PDB file of C-alpha atoms in Angstrom:
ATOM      1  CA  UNK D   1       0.000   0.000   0.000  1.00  0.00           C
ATOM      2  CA  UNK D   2       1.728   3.078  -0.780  1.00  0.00           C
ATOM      3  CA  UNK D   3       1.016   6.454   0.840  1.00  0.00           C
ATOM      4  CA  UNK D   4       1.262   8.768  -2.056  1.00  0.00           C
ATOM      5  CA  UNK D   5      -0.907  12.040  -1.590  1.00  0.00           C
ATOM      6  CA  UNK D   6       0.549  13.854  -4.626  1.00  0.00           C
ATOM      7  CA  UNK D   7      -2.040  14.322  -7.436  1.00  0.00           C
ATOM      8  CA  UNK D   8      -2.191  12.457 -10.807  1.00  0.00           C
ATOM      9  CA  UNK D   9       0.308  13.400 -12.716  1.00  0.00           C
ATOM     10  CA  UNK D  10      -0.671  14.955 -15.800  1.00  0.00           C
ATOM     11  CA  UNK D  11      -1.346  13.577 -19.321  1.00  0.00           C
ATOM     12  CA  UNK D  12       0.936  14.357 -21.848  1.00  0.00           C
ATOM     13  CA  UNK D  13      -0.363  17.140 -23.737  1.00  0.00           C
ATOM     14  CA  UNK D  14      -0.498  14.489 -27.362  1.00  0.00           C
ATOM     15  CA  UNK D  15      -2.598  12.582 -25.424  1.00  0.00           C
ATOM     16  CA  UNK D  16      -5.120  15.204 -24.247  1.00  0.00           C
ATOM     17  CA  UNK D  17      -5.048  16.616 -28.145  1.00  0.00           C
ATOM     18  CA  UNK D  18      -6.039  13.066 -29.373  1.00  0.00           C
ATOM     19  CA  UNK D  19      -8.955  12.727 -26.427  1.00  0.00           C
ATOM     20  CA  UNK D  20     -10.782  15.965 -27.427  1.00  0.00           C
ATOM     21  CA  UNK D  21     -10.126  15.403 -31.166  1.00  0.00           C
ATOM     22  CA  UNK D  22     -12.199  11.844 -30.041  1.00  0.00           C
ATOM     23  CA  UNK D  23     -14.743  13.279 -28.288  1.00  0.00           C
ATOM     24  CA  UNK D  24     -15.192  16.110 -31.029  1.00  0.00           C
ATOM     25  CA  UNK D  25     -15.798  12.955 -33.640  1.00  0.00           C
ATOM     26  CA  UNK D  26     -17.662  11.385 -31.507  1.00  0.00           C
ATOM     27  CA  UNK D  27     -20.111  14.325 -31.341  1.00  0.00           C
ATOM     28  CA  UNK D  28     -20.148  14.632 -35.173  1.00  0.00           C
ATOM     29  CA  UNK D  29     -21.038  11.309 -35.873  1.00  0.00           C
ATOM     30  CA  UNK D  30     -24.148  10.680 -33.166  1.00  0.00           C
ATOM     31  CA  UNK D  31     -25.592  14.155 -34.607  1.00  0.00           C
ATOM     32  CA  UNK D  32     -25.250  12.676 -38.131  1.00  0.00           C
ATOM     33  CA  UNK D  33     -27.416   9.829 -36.682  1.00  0.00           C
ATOM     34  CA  UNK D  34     -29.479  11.123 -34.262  1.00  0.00           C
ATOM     35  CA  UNK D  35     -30.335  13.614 -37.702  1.00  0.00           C
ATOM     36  CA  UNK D  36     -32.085  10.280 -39.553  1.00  0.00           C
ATOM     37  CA  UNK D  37     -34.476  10.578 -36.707  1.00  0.00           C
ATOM     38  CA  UNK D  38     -35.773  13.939 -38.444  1.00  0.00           C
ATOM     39  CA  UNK D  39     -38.559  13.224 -40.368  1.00  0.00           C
ATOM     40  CA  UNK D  40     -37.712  16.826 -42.422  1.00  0.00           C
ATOM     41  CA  UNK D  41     -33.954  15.499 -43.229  1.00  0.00           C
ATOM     42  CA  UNK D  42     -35.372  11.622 -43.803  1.00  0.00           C
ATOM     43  CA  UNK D  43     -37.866  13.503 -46.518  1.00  0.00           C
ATOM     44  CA  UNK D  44     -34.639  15.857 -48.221  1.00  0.00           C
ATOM     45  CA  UNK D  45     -32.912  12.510 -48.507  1.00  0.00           C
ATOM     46  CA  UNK D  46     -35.247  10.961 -50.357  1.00  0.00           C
ATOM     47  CA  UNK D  47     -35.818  13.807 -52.715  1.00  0.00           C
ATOM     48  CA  UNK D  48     -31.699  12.857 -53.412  1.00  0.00           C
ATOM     49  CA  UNK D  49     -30.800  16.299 -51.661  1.00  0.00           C
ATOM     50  CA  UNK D  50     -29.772  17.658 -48.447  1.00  0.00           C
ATOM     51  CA  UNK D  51     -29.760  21.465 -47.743  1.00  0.00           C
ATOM     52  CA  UNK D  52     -28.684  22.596 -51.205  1.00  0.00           C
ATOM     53  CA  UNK D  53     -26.279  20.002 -52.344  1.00  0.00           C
ATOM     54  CA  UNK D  54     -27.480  17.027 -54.678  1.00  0.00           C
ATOM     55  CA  UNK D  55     -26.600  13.916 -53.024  1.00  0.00           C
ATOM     56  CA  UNK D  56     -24.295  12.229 -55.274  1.00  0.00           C
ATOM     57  CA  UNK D  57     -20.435  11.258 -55.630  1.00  0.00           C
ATOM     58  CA  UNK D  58     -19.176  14.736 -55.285  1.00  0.00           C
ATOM     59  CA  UNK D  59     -21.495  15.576 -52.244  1.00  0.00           C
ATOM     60  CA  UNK D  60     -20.250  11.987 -50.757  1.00  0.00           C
ATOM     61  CA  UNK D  61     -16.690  12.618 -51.207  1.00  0.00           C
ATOM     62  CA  UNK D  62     -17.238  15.918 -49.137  1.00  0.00           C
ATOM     63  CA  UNK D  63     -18.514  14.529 -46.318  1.00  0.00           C
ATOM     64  CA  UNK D  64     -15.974  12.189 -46.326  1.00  0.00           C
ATOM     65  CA  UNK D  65     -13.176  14.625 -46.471  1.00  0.00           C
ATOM     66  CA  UNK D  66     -14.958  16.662 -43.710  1.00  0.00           C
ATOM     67  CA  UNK D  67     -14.717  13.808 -41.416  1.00  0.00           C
ATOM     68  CA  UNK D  68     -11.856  12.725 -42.080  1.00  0.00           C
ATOM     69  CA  UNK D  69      -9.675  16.099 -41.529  1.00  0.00           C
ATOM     70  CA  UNK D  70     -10.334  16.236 -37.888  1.00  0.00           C
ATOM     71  CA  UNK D  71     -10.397  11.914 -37.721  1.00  0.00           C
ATOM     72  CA  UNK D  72      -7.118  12.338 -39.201  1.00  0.00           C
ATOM     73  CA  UNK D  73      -5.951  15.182 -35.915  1.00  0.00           C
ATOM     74  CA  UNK D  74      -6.450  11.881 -33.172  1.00  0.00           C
ATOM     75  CA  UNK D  75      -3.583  10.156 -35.088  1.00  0.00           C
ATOM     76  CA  UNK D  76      -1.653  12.866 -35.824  1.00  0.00           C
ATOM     77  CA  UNK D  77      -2.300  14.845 -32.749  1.00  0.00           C
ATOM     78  CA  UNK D  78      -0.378  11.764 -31.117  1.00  0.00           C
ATOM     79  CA  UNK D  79       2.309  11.232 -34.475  1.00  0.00           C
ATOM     80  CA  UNK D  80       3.508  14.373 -35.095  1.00  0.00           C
ATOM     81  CA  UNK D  81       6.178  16.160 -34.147  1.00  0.00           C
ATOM     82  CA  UNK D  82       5.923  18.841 -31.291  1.00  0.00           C
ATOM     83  CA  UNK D  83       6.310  21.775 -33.796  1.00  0.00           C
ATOM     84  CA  UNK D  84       4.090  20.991 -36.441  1.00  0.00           C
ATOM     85  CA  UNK D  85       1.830  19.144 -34.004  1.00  0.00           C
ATOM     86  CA  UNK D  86       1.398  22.340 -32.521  1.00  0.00           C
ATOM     87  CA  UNK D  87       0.971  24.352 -35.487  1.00  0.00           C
ATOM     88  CA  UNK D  88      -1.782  22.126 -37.311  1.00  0.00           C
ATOM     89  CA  UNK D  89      -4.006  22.006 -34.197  1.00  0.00           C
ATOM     90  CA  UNK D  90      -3.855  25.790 -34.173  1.00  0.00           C
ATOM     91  CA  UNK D  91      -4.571  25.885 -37.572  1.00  0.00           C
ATOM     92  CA  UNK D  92      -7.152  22.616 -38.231  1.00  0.00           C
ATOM     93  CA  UNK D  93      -9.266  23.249 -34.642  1.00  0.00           C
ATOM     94  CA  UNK D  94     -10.384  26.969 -35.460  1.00  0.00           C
ATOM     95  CA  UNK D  95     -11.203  26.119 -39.067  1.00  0.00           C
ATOM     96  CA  UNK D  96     -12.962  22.949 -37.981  1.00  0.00           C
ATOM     97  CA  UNK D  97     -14.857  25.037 -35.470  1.00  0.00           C
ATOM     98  CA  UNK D  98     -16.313  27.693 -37.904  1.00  0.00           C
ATOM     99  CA  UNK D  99     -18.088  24.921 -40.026  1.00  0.00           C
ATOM    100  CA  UNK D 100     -19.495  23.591 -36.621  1.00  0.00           C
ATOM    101  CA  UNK D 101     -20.737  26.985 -36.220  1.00  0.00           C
ATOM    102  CA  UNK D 102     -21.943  27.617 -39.779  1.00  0.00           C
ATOM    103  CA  UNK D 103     -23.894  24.233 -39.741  1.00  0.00           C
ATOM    104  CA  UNK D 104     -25.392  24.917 -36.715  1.00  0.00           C
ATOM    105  CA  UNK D 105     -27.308  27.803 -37.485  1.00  0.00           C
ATOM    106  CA  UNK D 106     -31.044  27.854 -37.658  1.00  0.00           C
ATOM    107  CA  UNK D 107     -30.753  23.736 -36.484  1.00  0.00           C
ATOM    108  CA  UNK D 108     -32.381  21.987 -33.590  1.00  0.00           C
ATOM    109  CA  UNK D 109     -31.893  22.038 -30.173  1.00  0.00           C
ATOM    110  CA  UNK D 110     -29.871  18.644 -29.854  1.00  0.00           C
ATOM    111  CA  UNK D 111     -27.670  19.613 -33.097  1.00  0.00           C
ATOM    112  CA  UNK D 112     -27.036  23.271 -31.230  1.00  0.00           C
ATOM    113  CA  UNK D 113     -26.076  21.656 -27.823  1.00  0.00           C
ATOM    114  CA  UNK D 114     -23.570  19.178 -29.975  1.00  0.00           C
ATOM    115  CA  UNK D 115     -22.416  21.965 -31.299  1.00  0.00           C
ATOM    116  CA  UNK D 116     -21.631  24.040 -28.322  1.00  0.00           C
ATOM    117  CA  UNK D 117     -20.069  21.043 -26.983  1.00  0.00           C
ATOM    118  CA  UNK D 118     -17.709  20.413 -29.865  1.00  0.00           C
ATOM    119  CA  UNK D 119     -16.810  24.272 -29.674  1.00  0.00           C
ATOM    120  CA  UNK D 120     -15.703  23.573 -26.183  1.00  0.00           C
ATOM    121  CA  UNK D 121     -13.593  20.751 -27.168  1.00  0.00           C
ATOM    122  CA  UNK D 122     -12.093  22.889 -29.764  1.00  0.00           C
ATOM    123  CA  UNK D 123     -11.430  26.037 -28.180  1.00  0.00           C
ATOM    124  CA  UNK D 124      -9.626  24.033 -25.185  1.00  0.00           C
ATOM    125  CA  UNK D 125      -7.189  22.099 -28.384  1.00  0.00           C
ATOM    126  CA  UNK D 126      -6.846  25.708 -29.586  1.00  0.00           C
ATOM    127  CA  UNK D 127      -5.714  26.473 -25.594  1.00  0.00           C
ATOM    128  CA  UNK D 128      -3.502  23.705 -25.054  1.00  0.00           C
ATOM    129  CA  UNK D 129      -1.879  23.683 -28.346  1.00  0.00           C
ATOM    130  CA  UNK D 130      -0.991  27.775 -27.814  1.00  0.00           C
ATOM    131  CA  UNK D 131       0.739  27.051 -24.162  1.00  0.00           C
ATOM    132  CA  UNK D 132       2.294  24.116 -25.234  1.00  0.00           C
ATOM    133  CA  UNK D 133       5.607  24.523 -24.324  1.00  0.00           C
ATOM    134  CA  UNK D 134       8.471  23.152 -26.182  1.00  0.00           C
ATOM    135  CA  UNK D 135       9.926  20.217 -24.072  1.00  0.00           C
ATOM    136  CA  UNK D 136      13.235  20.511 -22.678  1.00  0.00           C
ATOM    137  CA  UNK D 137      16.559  18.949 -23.897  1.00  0.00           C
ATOM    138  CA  UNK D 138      19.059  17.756 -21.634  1.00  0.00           C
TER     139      UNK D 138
END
């Protein structure tokens, strides 16, 4: 039994980056499923369009490349370097977070609360990655 009172030690900041980046796809994908539920967005899909886009390969190879940016930030956010680590979080998180913000408008109440949530988890990536300090050499 050991008598340790110090607290946890922290989580390597990578680690952190690649947890939020989790929970942010996480989010995306149960409000993409939770949106079949609609009966407005089951009707546009039928029709063959959602919003304004035609579904089709194009629209489909969108979506895909939307999800897969910030998929792509858990490995990364873990993989890369501490420099360019750094730098793409600041860069991909704030982008990321003004399509949540654009898609959100005018939506549901569910889709809205996602959204505020996903902010979060982006704005505190944005936060880490900006004080995260270049580690020491001996």
């Amino acid at each position: 039994m050991t008598t340790d009172t110090s607290p946890l030690t922290p989580l390597d900041v990578r680690i952190r980056l690649a947890a939020l980046w989790t929970a942010t796809m996480v989010l995306v994908a149960f409000v993409d499923i939770f949106g079949f539920y609609r009966p407005d967005y089951r009707e546009q899909i039928e029709a063959g369009r959602v919003f304004v886009f035609d579904i089709g390969q194009p629209f489909m190879l969108g979506i895909i490349i939307y999800v897969t940016i910030p998929t792509l930030m858990i490995a990364l956010s873990v993989l890369l370097p501490h420099r360019s680590n750094r730098l793409t979080n600041l860069i991909v998180a704030p982008l990321f977070a003004l399509t949540i913000i654009g898609a959100a408008i005018g939506e549901w109440g569910y889709y809205v609360l996602a959204s505020g949530v996903e902010l979060a988890f982006l704005v505190t990536i944005v936060t880490l990655s900006a004080k995260w300090a270049m580690p020491k050499r001996n």
